Coordinates of C-alpha atoms in Angstrom, one line a residue:
X581 CA 11.1 28.9 -16.6
X582 CA 10.6 26.9 -19.8
X583 CA 12.4 23.9 -18.2
X584 CA 10.3 24.2 -15.0
X585 CA 7.1 24.3 -17.0
X586 CA 8.2 21.3 -18.9
X587 CA 8.9 19.4 -15.7
X588 CA 5.6 20.5 -14.2
X589 CA 3.8 19.0 -17.2
X590 CA 5.7 15.7 -16.7
X591 CA 4.3 15.3 -13.2
X592 CA 1.0 13.4 -13.4
X593 CA -0.6 13.2 -9.9
X594 CA -3.5 10.7 -10.0
X595 CA -6.1 10.8 -7.3
X596 CA -5.7 8.0 -4.6
X597 CA -8.3 5.2 -4.8
X598 CA -11.0 6.1 -2.3
X599 CA -13.9 4.0 -0.9
X600 CA -16.4 5.8 -3.1
X601 CA -14.4 5.1 -6.3
X602 CA -15.5 1.4 -6.2
X603 CA -18.8 2.6 -7.7
X604 CA -17.0 4.0 -10.8
X605 CA -18.6 2.2 -13.7
X606 CA -15.2 1.8 -15.4
X607 CA -13.8 0.0 -12.3
X608 CA -16.6 -2.4 -11.4
X609 CA -15.8 -6.1 -11.5
X610 CA -18.2 -6.7 -14.4
X611 CA -16.7 -3.9 -16.5
X612 CA -13.1 -5.2 -15.8
X613 CA -14.1 -8.8 -16.6
X614 CA -15.6 -7.7 -19.9
X615 CA -12.2 -6.1 -20.8
X616 CA -10.3 -9.2 -19.8
X617 CA -12.7 -11.4 -22.0
X618 CA -12.3 -9.1 -25.0
X619 CA -8.5 -9.3 -24.5
X620 CA -8.6 -13.1 -24.4
X621 CA -10.4 -13.1 -27.8
X622 CA -7.4 -11.4 -29.4
X623 CA -5.0 -14.1 -28.2
X624 CA -4.7 -17.0 -30.6
X625 CA -4.6 -20.6 -29.2
X626 CA -1.0 -21.7 -29.0
X627 CA 0.4 -18.2 -29.0
X628 CA 3.7 -17.5 -27.3
X629 CA 2.9 -15.5 -24.2
X630 CA 6.5 -15.1 -23.0
X631 CA 6.6 -11.4 -23.8
X632 CA 2.9 -10.7 -23.4
X633 CA 2.2 -7.3 -21.9
X634 CA -0.8 -6.4 -19.8
X635 CA -2.7 -3.8 -21.9
X636 CA -3.1 -0.2 -20.6
X637 CA -6.9 -0.7 -20.3
X638 CA -6.1 -3.1 -17.3
X639 CA -3.6 -0.8 -15.6
X640 CA -4.2 1.7 -12.9
X641 CA -2.4 5.1 -13.5
X642 CA -0.1 4.8 -10.5
X643 CA 2.9 2.8 -9.4
X644 CA 2.8 0.2 -6.7
X645 CA 5.1 2.5 -4.7
X646 CA 2.4 5.1 -4.7
X647 CA -0.2 2.5 -3.5
X648 CA 2.1 1.7 -0.5
X649 CA 2.7 5.4 0.3
X650 CA -1.0 6.2 0.0
X651 CA -1.8 3.7 2.8
X652 CA 0.1 6.1 5.2
X653 CA -0.1 9.7 3.8
X654 CA -3.5 9.6 2.2
X655 CA -6.4 9.9 4.7
X656 CA -9.5 12.0 4.9
X657 CA -10.1 12.2 8.6
X658 CA -7.9 12.7 11.7
X659 CA -4.2 11.9 11.8
X660 CA -4.5 8.3 13.1
X661 CA -0.7 7.8 13.0
X662 CA 0.0 10.7 15.3
X663 CA -2.9 9.5 17.6
X664 CA -0.8 6.3 18.4
X665 CA 1.6 8.4 20.4
X666 CA -0.8 10.9 22.0
X667 CA -2.5 8.3 24.3
X668 CA -1.2 8.2 27.9
X669 CA -2.0 4.6 28.7
X670 CA -0.3 1.6 27.0
X671 CA -3.6 -0.2 26.3
X672 CA -5.0 2.9 24.6
X673 CA -1.8 3.3 22.5
X674 CA -2.1 -0.4 21.3
X675 CA -5.8 0.3 20.4
X676 CA -4.7 3.3 18.4
X677 CA -2.0 1.2 16.6
X678 CA -4.7 -1.4 15.8
X679 CA -7.0 1.4 14.4
X680 CA -4.1 2.9 12.3
X681 CA -3.3 -0.6 11.0
X682 CA -6.9 -1.1 9.9
X683 CA -6.8 2.3 8.2
X684 CA -4.0 1.0 5.8
X685 CA -6.5 -1.5 4.3
X686 CA -7.7 -0.1 1.0
X687 CA -10.1 -1.4 -1.7
X688 CA -8.5 -3.3 -4.5
X689 CA -9.9 -3.3 -8.1
X690 CA -10.1 -6.9 -9.4
X691 CA -8.3 -7.4 -12.7
X692 CA -6.6 -4.0 -12.6
X693 CA -2.9 -3.6 -11.7
X694 CA -0.6 -0.7 -10.8
X695 CA 2.7 -0.3 -12.5
X696 CA 5.5 -2.6 -11.3
X697 CA 8.1 -0.1 -10.0
X698 CA 11.5 0.1 -11.8
X699 CA 14.7 -0.4 -9.9
X700 CA 15.6 2.8 -8.0
X701 CA 12.2 4.4 -8.4
X702 CA 11.1 6.5 -5.5
X703 CA 7.9 8.2 -4.2
X704 CA 8.2 11.1 -1.6
X705 CA 5.1 12.8 -0.2
X706 CA 4.2 14.8 2.9
X707 CA 0.8 15.3 4.6
X708 CA 0.8 17.6 7.7
X709 CA 3.5 16.3 10.0
X710 CA 3.8 12.9 8.2
X711 CA 6.6 12.4 5.7
X712 CA 6.7 9.3 3.6
X713 CA 9.5 7.9 1.3
X714 CA 9.3 4.7 -0.7
X715 CA 12.0 3.1 -2.9
X716 CA 12.2 0.1 -5.1
X717 CA 15.3 -1.5 -3.7
X718 CA 15.3 -4.7 -5.7
X719 CA 13.8 -5.9 -9.0
X720 CA 14.2 -9.7 -8.9
X721 CA 12.5 -10.4 -6.6
X722 CA 10.6 -7.1 -6.5
X723 CA 11.3 -5.6 -3.0
X724 CA 9.9 -2.3 -2.0
X725 CA 11.0 -0.3 1.1
X726 CA 9.1 2.4 2.9
X727 CA 10.1 4.8 5.7
X728 CA 7.7 7.3 7.3
X729 CA 8.2 9.7 10.2
X730 CA 5.9 11.9 12.1
X731 CA 7.6 15.2 13.0
X732 CA 5.3 16.2 15.8
X733 CA 4.8 12.9 17.6
X734 CA 8.3 11.4 17.0
X735 CA 7.0 8.2 15.3
X736 CA 9.1 6.0 13.0
X737 CA 7.5 3.5 10.6
X738 CA 9.4 1.1 8.3
X739 CA 8.1 -1.5 5.8
X740 CA 10.0 -4.0 3.6
X741 CA 7.5 -5.5 1.2
X742 CA 7.6 -8.2 -1.4
X743 CA 4.8 -10.5 -2.5
X744 CA 4.4 -14.1 -3.8
X745 CA 1.4 -14.8 -6.0
X746 CA 0.2 -18.4 -6.2
X747 CA -2.5 -19.6 -8.6
X748 CA -5.1 -21.7 -6.9
X749 CA -7.5 -22.5 -9.8
X750 CA -10.5 -20.3 -9.1
X751 CA -8.4 -17.6 -7.4
X752 CA -4.9 -16.1 -7.0
X753 CA -3.5 -16.0 -3.4
X754 CA -1.0 -13.2 -3.0
X755 CA 1.1 -13.6 0.1
X756 CA 2.5 -10.2 1.2
X757 CA 5.9 -10.8 2.9
X758 CA 7.9 -8.6 5.2
X759 CA 7.3 -6.9 8.5
X760 CA 5.9 -3.5 9.3
X761 CA 7.5 -1.9 12.3
X762 CA 6.2 1.2 14.2
X763 CA 8.4 2.9 16.8
X764 CA 6.8 5.3 19.3
X765 CA 10.0 7.0 20.2
X766 CA 8.6 9.2 23.0
X767 CA 7.4 6.1 24.8
X768 CA 10.3 3.8 23.8
X769 CA 7.9 1.3 22.4
X770 CA 8.2 -0.9 19.2
X771 CA 5.2 -2.5 17.5
X772 CA 5.8 -5.3 15.0
X773 CA 3.0 -6.1 12.5
X774 CA 2.3 -8.9 10.0
X775 CA 0.7 -8.2 6.7
X776 CA -2.6 -9.7 5.4
X777 CA -2.9 -11.7 2.2
X778 CA -4.7 -10.5 -0.9
X779 CA -7.2 -12.9 -2.5
X780 CA -8.2 -12.3 -6.1
X781 CA -11.2 -14.5 -7.2
X782 CA -12.4 -15.2 -10.7
X783 CA -15.2 -17.8 -9.9
X784 CA -18.0 -18.0 -9.1
X785 CA -18.0 -14.2 -9.0
X786 CA -15.0 -11.9 -9.5
X787 CA -13.7 -10.0 -6.5
X788 CA -10.5 -8.9 -4.6
X789 CA -10.2 -8.7 -0.8
X790 CA -7.8 -8.8 2.1
X791 CA -7.7 -12.0 4.2
X792 CA -5.7 -13.8 6.8
X793 CA -4.3 -13.2 10.3
X794 CA -2.4 -10.0 11.4
X795 CA -0.5 -9.9 14.7
X796 CA 0.5 -6.7 16.3
X797 CA 2.9 -7.1 19.3
X798 CA 4.6 -4.7 21.7
X799 CA 7.3 -6.4 23.9
X800 CA 7.8 -3.3 26.1
X801 CA 4.1 -3.2 27.3
X802 CA 3.4 -7.0 27.2
X803 CA 0.4 -6.3 25.0
X804 CA -0.7 -7.9 21.7
X805 CA -3.5 -7.8 19.2
X806 CA -4.6 -10.4 16.8
X807 CA -6.9 -9.5 13.8
X808 CA -8.6 -11.9 11.4
X809 CA -9.6 -10.6 8.0
X810 CA -12.4 -12.9 6.9
X811 CA -12.3 -14.4 3.4
X812 CA -15.4 -14.0 1.3
X813 CA -16.0 -17.7 0.9
X814 CA -19.3 -19.8 0.9
X815 CA -18.4 -21.4 4.2
X816 CA -17.7 -18.0 5.9
X817 CA -21.1 -16.7 4.6
X818 CA -22.8 -19.7 6.3
X819 CA -21.1 -18.7 9.5
X820 CA -22.5 -15.2 9.2
X821 CA -19.3 -13.5 8.0
X822 CA -19.4 -11.5 4.8
X823 CA -16.9 -9.6 2.6
X824 CA -14.5 -7.3 4.5
X825 CA -15.5 -8.4 8.0
X826 CA -12.8 -8.3 10.7
X827 CA -12.6 -10.0 14.1
X828 CA -9.9 -10.0 16.7
X829 CA -8.8 -9.5 20.2
X830 CA -6.4 -7.5 22.4
X831 CA -4.6 -9.5 25.2
X832 CA -1.6 -9.6 27.5
X833 CA 1.2 -11.6 25.8
X834 CA 2.5 -13.3 28.9
X835 CA -0.7 -14.4 30.6
X836 CA -3.0 -14.6 27.6
X837 CA -5.6 -12.6 29.6
X838 CA -8.0 -11.1 27.0
X839 CA -8.9 -7.4 27.4
X840 CA -10.9 -6.4 24.3
X841 CA -12.8 -8.0 21.5
X842 CA -12.5 -6.4 18.1
X843 CA -15.2 -6.8 15.4
X844 CA -16.8 -5.0 12.4
X845 CA -16.0 -4.3 8.8
X846 CA -12.9 -2.5 7.7
X847 CA -14.8 -0.7 4.9
X848 CA -17.5 0.5 7.4
X849 CA -16.9 0.6 11.1
X850 CA -14.9 -1.4 13.6
X851 CA -15.8 -1.7 17.3
X852 CA -13.9 -2.6 20.4
X853 CA -15.6 -4.2 23.5
X854 CA -13.9 -3.8 26.9
X855 CA -14.4 -7.3 28.4
X856 CA -14.1 -6.0 31.9
X857 CA -16.7 -3.2 31.7
X858 CA -18.7 -4.3 28.7
X859 CA -18.2 -0.9 27.2
X860 CA -18.4 -0.6 23.4
X861 CA -16.6 2.0 21.3
X862 CA -16.2 2.7 17.6
X863 CA -12.4 2.6 17.0
X864 CA -12.5 3.1 13.2
X865 CA -14.8 4.7 10.7
X866 CA -13.8 4.1 7.1
X867 CA -16.2 6.7 5.7
X868 CA -14.3 9.4 7.7
X869 CA -10.8 8.1 6.8
X870 CA -10.7 6.7 3.3
X871 CA -13.3 8.7 1.4
X872 CA -12.7 12.0 -0.5
X873 CA -9.0 11.4 -0.8
X874 CA -7.0 14.0 -2.7
X875 CA -3.8 13.8 -4.8
X876 CA -0.7 15.6 -3.7
X877 CA 0.1 19.0 -5.1
X878 CA 3.6 20.3 -6.1
X879 CA 5.1 22.4 -3.3
X880 CA 8.7 22.6 -4.6
X881 CA 9.3 21.5 -8.2
X882 CA 13.1 21.9 -8.0
X883 CA 13.3 19.2 -5.2
X884 CA 11.3 16.6 -7.1
X885 CA 13.7 13.7 -7.8
X886 CA 14.0 12.3 -11.3
X887 CA 13.3 8.9 -9.9
X888 CA 9.9 10.1 -8.6
X889 CA 7.1 7.6 -9.6
X890 CA 4.9 10.4 -10.9
X891 CA 7.7 11.4 -13.4
X892 CA 8.8 7.9 -14.3
X893 CA 5.3 6.9 -15.4
X894 CA 3.9 10.3 -16.4
X895 CA 3.5 9.6 -20.1
X896 CA 1.9 6.2 -19.4
X897 CA -0.5 7.8 -16.8
X898 CA -1.5 10.6 -19.1
X899 CA -2.3 8.2 -21.9
X900 CA -4.4 6.1 -19.5
X901 CA -6.3 9.0 -18.1
X902 CA -7.0 10.3 -21.6
X903 CA -7.8 6.8 -22.8
X904 CA -5.2 7.1 -25.5
X905 CA -4.3 3.4 -25.2
X906 CA -1.6 3.4 -28.0
X907 CA 0.3 6.3 -26.4
X908 CA 0.1 4.6 -23.0
X909 CA 1.3 1.3 -24.4
X910 CA 4.3 2.9 -26.2
X911 CA 5.3 5.0 -23.2
X912 CA 5.2 1.9 -20.9
X913 CA 7.4 -0.1 -23.4
X914 CA 9.9 2.9 -23.4
X915 CA 10.1 2.9 -19.5
X916 CA 10.8 -0.8 -19.5
X917 CA 13.3 -0.7 -22.3
X918 CA 15.2 2.1 -20.5
X919 CA 15.4 -0.1 -17.4
X920 CA 16.7 -3.1 -19.3
X921 CA 19.3 -0.8 -21.0
X922 CA 20.5 0.5 -17.6
X923 CA 20.9 -3.2 -16.4
X924 CA 23.0 -4.0 -19.5
X925 CA 25.3 -1.1 -18.8
X926 CA 25.8 -2.1 -15.2
X927 CA 26.5 -5.7 -16.1
X928 CA 29.0 -4.5 -18.8
X929 CA 30.9 -2.3 -16.3
X930 CA 30.6 -4.8 -13.4
X931 CA 28.7 -2.3 -11.4
X932 CA 26.3 -3.5 -8.6
X933 CA 23.1 -1.7 -7.9
X934 CA 23.0 0.1 -4.5
X935 CA 19.8 1.6 -3.2
X936 CA 19.9 5.4 -2.5
X937 CA 17.8 5.6 0.7
X938 CA 17.9 2.1 2.3
X939 CA 20.4 -0.7 3.1
X940 CA 19.1 -4.1 2.1
X941 CA 20.1 -7.4 3.7
X942 CA 18.9 -10.9 2.9
X943 CA 18.3 -13.2 5.9
X944 CA 17.3 -16.7 4.7
X945 CA 14.2 -16.2 2.6
X946 CA 13.5 -12.8 4.2
X947 CA 14.7 -9.3 3.3
X948 CA 15.4 -6.5 5.8
X949 CA 15.4 -2.8 4.7
X950 CA 17.0 -0.2 7.0
X951 CA 16.6 3.5 6.3
X952 CA 20.0 5.3 5.8
X953 CA 18.6 8.5 7.4
X954 CA 16.9 8.7 10.9
X955 CA 14.0 10.8 9.6
X956 CA 12.3 11.5 6.3
X957 CA 12.7 15.1 5.1
X958 CA 9.7 17.2 4.0
X959 CA 8.6 16.3 0.5
X960 CA 8.2 18.5 -2.5
X961 CA 4.8 16.9 -3.1
X962 CA 2.3 17.6 -0.3
X963 CA -1.3 16.8 0.6
X964 CA -1.7 19.5 3.3
X965 CA 0.8 21.8 5.0
X966 CA 1.6 21.1 8.7

């Protein structure tokens, strides 16, 4: 019992970042920029920044693996993933996949960063019939794999993600590489999806937003969707587009015949217009889906893996949440030193790292991650019971 209580204390389950959290005074762009400026003042000109560490004040108390998982298991409204398979007509299924894809877009805090996952770190959570497992399968480059399955609707989702940040002067352009694949097994349909870019601006006003083109294609139904996430630039504002607006279309792949127009804002509502009938419908409401998000709770402590993100970073997260910055800094250094020591031991013994839950293959510049198991088991951390 003492050991179980100790482990329970080690689990720090931070609340997912919801739409309403953007109003938090600690996370506003102006507040974060003040922290960055105060940090710059402490760095002497000409200082060696080779081993410079981001201070805990600029770190979110969650791993990047948790951020990926939250995009699927953390939602406040209906089960949009399950809805993709419940529709009887192919065009309605594609519209549902578009809706679900939009729901994975979440607010980003400019200047704040989650933890970079250590090699072999995992995150395993269930919500209703949805089970999600993520694993850090490579460290250089940092490649993250995700597998999610829907028990009731027989849906399989896989991601293989790695990003390339590029400094563009007044902003950083983060290219998110890797495909997202959804399989609706009851309908024998596969949907391949691109990923948007993340733009982090410093001038003239700080901000972070999703941008770029996302394609969603289903070869079996000859249907395709194209979404454009509009960048918050001066030119786009002159065109009447503002931050977080989204435009797109649904069309037949072979003929190019357009069936629907998509428009709206991913942090408010998104509409679909049937071009044949002129009918308008709301396909996504952000207020219903990404507000009031709750953290997981512990369902089965004995089944929580030692590699679980919430255990790996627990001391750091607790320090950040309590604003004990020195404790958080020391705990973060400890995690990173432990990872370096494990790497040295593997190199000394000639041992290669092998992921536990995925097989990883490099194809040119791309990486492909395949789950080793056909389905994701129920997790010991849950949002709601099925």
